[in-house]
Amino acid sequence: MRTLLRFNFLKSRALIFGVLGFHAFVALLAPYLRLSSTDSQDSAALLQGPSLNHWLGTDSLGRDAFSRLLHGGRPSLVIAFAATAISCLIGIVIGSLAALAGGWIDDALSRVIDFMLALPTLILLLLISSFFGQDPFILSVALGLMYASPIARVARSATQTLLARDFIRVARLQGGSRISILFGEVLPNVWRVMFTEVAMQFTWILLAFSSLSFLGLGASPPTPEWGLMIAESRSYMTLNPLLVISPIMMLASLVLAIQALVDHE
Amino acid sequence: MKNLARRVVFSLATFIALAIVSFVGVDALPGDGCTALLGRFGTNAKIEACRQENNLNDSVVVRLKDWSGDLVSGDLGYSIKRDEQVSKIIMPRLRNTAVMAAVAALIAFPSAIVVGLLLGRYPRKRISKAVNQFSVIAMTLPEFVIATVLWLVLSIWIPIFPGVSVMPSNATVLQLLPNVWLPALTLAVVIFAHSMRTMRASVTNVQNMPFVESARLRGTNERKMIKRHIVPAALPPVVNVVALDGAWLLTGTFVTEAAFNFQGLGRLAIDAISDRDTALILPIILFGLAVYLVSSILADSLVRVFDPRLRSSNR
Amino acid sequence: MITTLTQSHILGFSNVTVRIKNEARDSRPILEAIDLQLERGETLGIVGGSGSGKSTLLRLAAGVLAPGLVLDQGEVTTVGKNLLVATPTERGNIYGSVVALVAQSIGESLTPHLTVLSHFRDTVSDDVVDERVLESLAEVGLGGEKYLHRYPHQLSGGERQRVLLALALVRSPQLLLLDEPTSALDVSIGSEVLTTIDRLQRSRGFALVCVSHDLGVVSQISKRIAVMNLGRIVELGQTSQVLRSPSHEYTKSLVSSIPKLDQRIRESSSQNNETVLVCRGLGIVRGQTTRAIDSLDLEIKQGEVVGVIGESGSGKSSLLSAICGLVSVTDGSLHDGEGYDLSTAVQMRPREVLSSIQMVFQNPDDSLNPMRTVAQSLSRYTHATNSEISSALLSVGLGEQFLMRRPREMSGGEKQRAAIARALLAEPRLLLLDEVTSALDVTVQAAVMKTLADLQRKLNIAMIIVSHDIALIASFVDRILVLRHGQLVEQGSVDEVINSPQDSYTQNLINISARRAAI
């Protein structure tokens, strides 16, 4: 027990990669595992406890909770990957361009970044989702655009630090063009500094989308999604607490593993 | 001082620019107050009449002018859907959210600063490591998970607090209080983790600075060391985080309020969005903006108090 | 060896070995078998290169051991106590009143949000009277009440170091430990600080241990010297004796590596009349209004080596940056030998002009892209072939094995050599060297300068070398320029400037340098 208490679960490499591997496996292969259907409803078996047929029981519509659980990470992961890619692309390009160009271009772009940072993100997402429908494509783009500003800010300052370094000056003295210096010297080094930021960003976007789903404006029913599943089953918490606890465990283990990985680097 | 004035002017300009962008943006959304009121069953003629009545057929520019004029004179507008002045709808909700935010802030901020200092000071103690791990978990998990876990534990397993707020939106503060605890606790966990970790990181960072060792090697005693050397140097980043978290407590609590059905501003925003009551959404967005801008100005001015390098003119 | 400590010993190291925690036993320790005693009132200088363990030794004397290091064996006794095992309270009682340490990074050693007076209140007591503080400040050469209410960022480097000294001495400790007291200061200011330390030591009679990479610094204020290399004390003796007749190989190379005013390491090469650079009435403004360079006239011939000397803020680096186009010229003219106007920014210059002027920068850690191998860094913009790179590396003394190394696997000297090789691959006619050796150990500096001298003779390229060290400049160049606050205060051949300096500032620099070499 003592050793268990002393075990620092956030620092164990094996555990971190184990959990991440598990999530990757489940998210990629869930459709190919021989699971019960995620939306076939069994009106004779609502809110049942765990059984051999339904390992985690059934939800309020009689759907298999275990199957839904394993599928429940896919929508958020897909959207988080897409939105992170968009936000990184836009953020890093804008941030490094601002630092590289300097002068009024830098001023103007910095203002835009400040503007974006001042926007109330969640309420805008709710608006977009409510008025344009809960479309994964639109939501990815919206999330990507909104989360580009913090990335841009970090990229800008990372680039600025980098530009003051002597090897960049030497590259200019030896005739390197702006583009070749940007791609050859600046971006690879900026990217190295940015890894942490990007990983954190991925978690935030993932959680933002889950929160939207929880509020009923992210993934649309009957899609299995952890945030949505938690919202749907909260009222039946006394009847089958596993319906709530299991998606919480999945979501928590995923984001904690990413966070631990970031801290580890 | 000059810097601060410039900062205020710039923030005001940002506010005006974003207010215009928001107005035009919200206006461009499909639907308006009349479609919201009459819903999908409203006939074209009825909707048209409603629009006539409420001057919704004027051009964007004209309505923007009217709206901004009203705003400057303190009139937040009128919700056709709810048939009420916007300020009358918002004020009680804002009060509820403010009470919840105040409770959360009082629980979280002072303890976060003290605990952060202790953890930074004594990082090797087992309890420090445990608190630290707890804070990583609390910071990483989304609010709705924390809300659900607190509900499960403190309302269902150990029934101390009511799980769902049962109160009219204009309840008195006393009626409000029992319902405030769970949402406030949820928010407190989030901001505690956030500001505590900032304080801890800042203290750790300051402790490794040469001036701390230099003071220690001059024989400065522990009490003075913490009070005069470490804490003032460690606070600036924490002030920023506290300001941002404070702004978030007032304007970003949609998920927590929804989770507990708490009749605050966040809940109202979600309702307004699902009703497509644009007249109500717009002031809520602007309020969020204003709080964010004011709090970052406040944080900047406070940081100046701690750092003479930012105060002096001959930099 | 067993050392007996008598009452008169104020500091004793007996057979002290310090290792990195959890490292294999056979790896080299940070400190190895250190035996050292210091009597009351005695002065000791410790000199050594980077990684010699000298700072670890000094901090150990104050009972401080960096996390990650362990005392493997031996004992350290400071004023009769083992501070390593003392409680924080016991140490607090000793620091400041019995032992005081002034650490190296003087820029950050004062608490930024406290005034000078507050520092004294924390060190002495809250009710310290202003007179006592004023007296203490006056003793270190800071007269006047104006200093009392200043914040650290309102003080110059020299003033900060003096405040730190006053704080260390205000409670009259018996042992003062100094870590690189002058390394962050300009030569003339550092020399004044050393004079102050020496005066205070003589009048108050505290024991002093001073650590520095600069033999000149320690010899100025200490009667005995310990020379450290790779964690060991390789030589210990009276200052004059160690300097005059060093016995250990390392000490010998250390002493011979110090640049001397009257010793040339490079012969003047044949110069023809081809000009490589002409500037007339050159002015450079940095920032809003700061004049970095003011109406400078300069002409450089092919194969000529010009040394520029000046302290920080003299404009010497701005001059080099302007020549290579990184900083814009405000007024006057700047042309290369073919008459091409060099007031154009670097990105506007044609390729031939660009490669004809190359620069090597001060900081070796900064001059190579950390993510690339040496071969990649050297070929990326010069488009040199592998064999060209190999021969360029060879000419700066680096073998084939460096082609595939990354910067983190190289020492400072090696990185700087690679940076020189990269500049040479562009086949410049003018090479600008900005304090290229100031971050290197003295012995490494001597080797790099030797390489540069060989290259210059072989390739007959013109060079401008900038440095704060007048002896280094004098030993290497044909002509010296002295810059002060952006003004050219003196110029002439090495002999003219060194033997009959016209300007008092140059005179002062030469005196400091000569005094150091003489001890």
mmCIF file of N, CA and C in Angstrom, chain A residues 161-193, chain C residues 324-326 346-347 351 354-355 357-359 361-363 365-372 377-378 380-382 408 422-426:
data_model
loop_
_atom_site.group_PDB
_atom_site.id
_atom_site.type_symbol
_atom_site.label_atom_id
_atom_site.label_comp_id
_atom_site.label_asym_id
_atom_site.label_seq_id
_atom_site.Cartn_x
_atom_site.Cartn_y
_atom_site.Cartn_z
ATOM 1 N N THR A 161 12.273 35.597 -30.340
ATOM 2 C CA THR A 161 13.477 35.171 -29.623
ATOM 3 C C THR A 161 14.473 34.563 -30.586
ATOM 4 N N LEU A 162 13.940 33.757 -31.490
ATOM 5 C CA LEU A 162 14.794 33.032 -32.412
ATOM 6 C C LEU A 162 15.498 33.984 -33.378
ATOM 7 N N LEU A 163 14.750 35.003 -33.836
ATOM 8 C CA LEU A 163 15.314 35.914 -34.833
ATOM 9 C C LEU A 163 16.507 36.682 -34.273
ATOM 10 N N ALA A 164 16.534 36.854 -32.951
ATOM 11 C CA ALA A 164 17.643 37.594 -32.361
ATOM 12 C C ALA A 164 18.885 36.724 -32.259
ATOM 13 N N ARG A 165 18.766 35.452 -32.610
ATOM 14 C CA ARG A 165 19.924 34.579 -32.423
ATOM 15 C C ARG A 165 20.889 34.703 -33.593
ATOM 16 N N ASP A 166 22.160 34.451 -33.291
ATOM 17 C CA ASP A 166 23.201 34.735 -34.271
ATOM 18 C C ASP A 166 23.121 33.857 -35.509
ATOM 19 N N PHE A 167 22.675 32.597 -35.358
ATOM 20 C CA PHE A 167 22.704 31.758 -36.559
ATOM 21 C C PHE A 167 21.708 32.230 -37.611
ATOM 22 N N ILE A 168 20.673 32.955 -37.186
ATOM 23 C CA ILE A 168 19.760 33.541 -38.167
ATOM 24 C C ILE A 168 20.469 34.690 -38.897
ATOM 25 N N ARG A 169 21.209 35.494 -38.114
ATOM 26 C CA ARG A 169 21.952 36.600 -38.732
ATOM 27 C C ARG A 169 22.957 36.076 -39.747
ATOM 28 N N VAL A 170 23.652 34.991 -39.354
ATOM 29 C CA VAL A 170 24.631 34.419 -40.272
ATOM 30 C C VAL A 170 23.936 33.958 -41.546
ATOM 31 N N ALA A 171 22.784 33.317 -41.399
ATOM 32 C CA ALA A 171 22.054 32.850 -42.579
ATOM 33 C C ALA A 171 21.736 34.021 -43.499
ATOM 34 N N ARG A 172 21.368 35.173 -42.908
ATOM 35 C CA ARG A 172 21.076 36.343 -43.745
ATOM 36 C C ARG A 172 22.352 36.830 -44.432
ATOM 37 N N LEU A 173 23.466 36.833 -43.669
ATOM 38 C CA LEU A 173 24.735 37.295 -44.236
ATOM 39 C C LEU A 173 25.190 36.391 -45.365
ATOM 40 N N GLN A 174 24.806 35.103 -45.299
ATOM 41 C CA GLN A 174 25.277 34.196 -46.330
ATOM 42 C C GLN A 174 24.265 34.102 -47.465
ATOM 43 N N GLY A 175 23.329 35.038 -47.497
ATOM 44 C CA GLY A 175 22.457 35.131 -48.655
ATOM 45 C C GLY A 175 21.202 34.290 -48.588
ATOM 46 N N GLY A 176 20.825 33.808 -47.409
ATOM 47 C CA GLY A 176 19.587 33.043 -47.310
ATOM 48 C C GLY A 176 18.388 33.956 -47.526
ATOM 49 N N SER A 177 17.432 33.503 -48.335
ATOM 50 C CA SER A 177 16.248 34.323 -48.567
ATOM 51 C C SER A 177 15.316 34.203 -47.367
ATOM 52 N N ARG A 178 14.372 35.146 -47.262
ATOM 53 C CA ARG A 178 13.445 35.115 -46.135
ATOM 54 C C ARG A 178 12.719 33.783 -46.036
ATOM 55 N N ILE A 179 12.274 33.302 -47.206
ATOM 56 C CA ILE A 179 11.510 32.054 -47.211
ATOM 57 C C ILE A 179 12.382 30.894 -46.737
ATOM 58 N N SER A 180 13.617 30.819 -47.256
ATOM 59 C CA SER A 180 14.443 29.674 -46.883
ATOM 60 C C SER A 180 14.854 29.771 -45.416
ATOM 61 N N ILE A 181 15.023 30.994 -44.902
ATOM 62 C CA ILE A 181 15.337 31.124 -43.480
ATOM 63 C C ILE A 181 14.117 30.724 -42.647
ATOM 64 N N LEU A 182 12.930 31.142 -43.118
ATOM 65 C CA LEU A 182 11.705 30.800 -42.381
ATOM 66 C C LEU A 182 11.551 29.286 -42.280
ATOM 67 N N PHE A 183 11.684 28.589 -43.422
ATOM 68 C CA PHE A 183 11.452 27.153 -43.396
ATOM 69 C C PHE A 183 12.650 26.359 -42.913
ATOM 70 N N GLY A 184 13.850 26.896 -43.155
ATOM 71 C CA GLY A 184 15.045 26.133 -42.806
ATOM 72 C C GLY A 184 15.505 26.339 -41.378
ATOM 73 N N GLU A 185 15.388 27.558 -40.860
ATOM 74 C CA GLU A 185 15.946 27.842 -39.535
ATOM 75 C C GLU A 185 14.854 28.122 -38.503
ATOM 76 N N VAL A 186 13.865 28.944 -38.897
ATOM 77 C CA VAL A 186 12.904 29.414 -37.899
ATOM 78 C C VAL A 186 11.891 28.339 -37.525
ATOM 79 N N LEU A 187 11.125 27.877 -38.530
ATOM 80 C CA LEU A 187 9.999 26.999 -38.207
ATOM 81 C C LEU A 187 10.403 25.700 -37.482
ATOM 82 N N PRO A 188 11.472 24.999 -37.905
ATOM 83 C CA PRO A 188 11.820 23.785 -37.173
ATOM 84 C C PRO A 188 12.079 24.062 -35.686
ATOM 85 N N ASN A 189 12.744 25.187 -35.402
ATOM 86 C CA ASN A 189 13.029 25.508 -33.999
ATOM 87 C C ASN A 189 11.780 25.973 -33.265
ATOM 88 N N VAL A 190 10.932 26.762 -33.958
ATOM 89 C CA VAL A 190 9.683 27.214 -33.343
ATOM 90 C C VAL A 190 8.826 25.998 -33.004
ATOM 91 N N TRP A 191 8.751 25.073 -33.940
ATOM 92 C CA TRP A 191 7.933 23.896 -33.747
ATOM 93 C C TRP A 191 8.363 23.128 -32.496
ATOM 94 N N ARG A 192 9.673 23.078 -32.278
ATOM 95 C CA ARG A 192 10.184 22.352 -31.116
ATOM 96 C C ARG A 192 9.712 23.010 -29.819
ATOM 97 N N VAL A 193 9.723 24.346 -29.814
ATOM 98 C CA VAL A 193 9.266 25.068 -28.629
ATOM 99 C C VAL A 193 7.755 24.910 -28.464
ATOM 100 N N CYS C 324 28.072 44.869 -42.200
ATOM 101 C CA CYS C 324 27.490 43.715 -42.876
ATOM 102 C C CYS C 324 25.998 43.900 -43.149
ATOM 103 N N GLY C 325 25.464 45.082 -42.882
ATOM 104 C CA GLY C 325 24.116 45.383 -43.352
ATOM 105 C C GLY C 325 22.995 44.994 -42.414
ATOM 106 N N LEU C 326 23.320 44.586 -41.181
ATOM 107 C CA LEU C 326 22.273 44.188 -40.242
ATOM 108 C C LEU C 326 21.679 45.390 -39.524
ATOM 109 N N VAL C 346 20.985 44.156 -45.649
ATOM 110 C CA VAL C 346 21.563 42.882 -46.058
ATOM 111 C C VAL C 346 20.724 42.182 -47.124
ATOM 112 N N GLN C 347 19.385 42.286 -47.034
ATOM 113 C CA GLN C 347 18.573 41.535 -47.995
ATOM 114 C C GLN C 347 18.568 42.164 -49.389
ATOM 115 N N ARG C 351 24.614 38.858 -54.293
ATOM 116 C CA ARG C 351 25.272 37.732 -53.670
ATOM 117 C C ARG C 351 26.790 37.912 -53.502
ATOM 118 N N LEU C 354 27.461 40.159 -50.643
ATOM 119 C CA LEU C 354 27.160 39.474 -49.382
ATOM 120 C C LEU C 354 28.304 38.573 -48.954
ATOM 121 N N SER C 355 28.744 37.712 -49.877
ATOM 122 C CA SER C 355 29.745 36.740 -49.450
ATOM 123 C C SER C 355 31.110 37.384 -49.258
ATOM 124 N N ILE C 357 31.741 39.883 -47.452
ATOM 125 C CA ILE C 357 31.857 40.320 -46.055
ATOM 126 C C ILE C 357 31.177 39.291 -45.168
ATOM 127 N N GLN C 358 31.891 38.682 -44.277
ATOM 128 C CA GLN C 358 31.315 37.689 -43.371
ATOM 129 C C GLN C 358 31.637 38.063 -41.935
ATOM 130 N N MET C 359 30.792 37.547 -41.022
ATOM 131 C CA MET C 359 30.977 37.931 -39.619
ATOM 132 C C MET C 359 30.884 36.704 -38.733
ATOM 133 N N PHE C 361 30.175 35.749 -34.677
ATOM 134 C CA PHE C 361 29.604 36.431 -33.525
ATOM 135 C C PHE C 361 30.207 35.946 -32.207
ATOM 136 N N GLN C 362 29.794 36.630 -31.139
ATOM 137 C CA GLN C 362 30.405 36.423 -29.835
ATOM 138 C C GLN C 362 30.054 35.092 -29.183
ATOM 139 N N ASN C 363 28.738 34.769 -29.213
ATOM 140 C CA ASN C 363 28.275 33.666 -28.375
ATOM 141 C C ASN C 363 28.319 32.340 -29.128
ATOM 142 N N ASP C 365 27.276 29.467 -28.334
ATOM 143 C CA ASP C 365 26.058 28.659 -28.214
ATOM 144 C C ASP C 365 24.977 29.119 -29.171
ATOM 145 N N ASP C 366 25.158 30.271 -29.746
ATOM 146 C CA ASP C 366 24.106 30.888 -30.529
ATOM 147 C C ASP C 366 24.397 30.839 -32.017
ATOM 148 N N SER C 367 25.628 30.466 -32.369
ATOM 149 C CA SER C 367 26.022 30.720 -33.743
ATOM 150 C C SER C 367 25.734 29.545 -34.678
ATOM 151 N N LEU C 368 25.317 28.405 -34.122
ATOM 152 C CA LEU C 368 24.955 27.289 -34.997
ATOM 153 C C LEU C 368 23.519 26.885 -34.692
ATOM 154 N N ASN C 369 22.776 26.539 -35.723
ATOM 155 C CA ASN C 369 21.408 26.065 -35.532
ATOM 156 C C ASN C 369 21.447 24.753 -34.739
ATOM 157 N N PRO C 370 20.800 24.733 -33.556
ATOM 158 C CA PRO C 370 20.916 23.559 -32.686
ATOM 159 C C PRO C 370 20.390 22.284 -33.319
ATOM 160 N N MET C 371 19.552 22.405 -34.356
ATOM 161 C CA MET C 371 18.947 21.201 -34.914
ATOM 162 C C MET C 371 19.727 20.618 -36.080
ATOM 163 N N ARG C 372 20.787 21.308 -36.502
ATOM 164 C CA ARG C 372 21.502 20.814 -37.678
ATOM 165 C C ARG C 372 22.878 20.277 -37.312
ATOM 166 N N SER C 377 24.876 22.840 -41.411
ATOM 167 C CA SER C 377 24.973 24.265 -41.130
ATOM 168 C C SER C 377 25.945 24.939 -42.095
ATOM 169 N N LEU C 378 27.035 24.236 -42.398
ATOM 170 C CA LEU C 378 28.067 24.862 -43.221
ATOM 171 C C LEU C 378 27.721 24.866 -44.706
ATOM 172 N N ARG C 380 24.416 24.809 -45.982
ATOM 173 C CA ARG C 380 23.068 25.264 -46.345
ATOM 174 C C ARG C 380 23.060 26.525 -47.209
ATOM 175 N N TYR C 381 23.813 27.532 -46.832
ATOM 176 C CA TYR C 381 23.760 28.772 -47.617
ATOM 177 C C TYR C 381 24.996 28.978 -48.468
ATOM 178 N N THR C 382 26.093 28.264 -48.162
ATOM 179 C CA THR C 382 27.295 28.431 -48.977
ATOM 180 C C THR C 382 27.289 27.467 -50.144
ATOM 181 N N ARG C 408 25.153 20.564 -29.668
ATOM 182 C CA ARG C 408 25.148 20.177 -28.250
ATOM 183 C C ARG C 408 26.247 19.179 -27.925
ATOM 184 N N ARG C 422 32.580 28.264 -41.343
ATOM 185 C CA ARG C 422 31.420 28.607 -42.157
ATOM 186 C C ARG C 422 31.620 29.966 -42.829
ATOM 187 N N ALA C 423 32.155 30.925 -42.067
ATOM 188 C CA ALA C 423 32.393 32.242 -42.653
ATOM 189 C C ALA C 423 33.402 32.148 -43.794
ATOM 190 N N LEU C 424 34.432 31.309 -43.616
ATOM 191 C CA LEU C 424 35.469 31.197 -44.636
ATOM 192 C C LEU C 424 34.950 30.564 -45.916
ATOM 193 N N LEU C 425 33.964 29.653 -45.774
ATOM 194 C CA LEU C 425 33.437 28.974 -46.954
ATOM 195 C C LEU C 425 32.794 29.946 -47.927
ATOM 196 N N ALA C 426 32.361 31.108 -47.435
ATOM 197 C CA ALA C 426 31.786 32.109 -48.333
ATOM 198 C C ALA C 426 32.878 32.880 -49.072
#
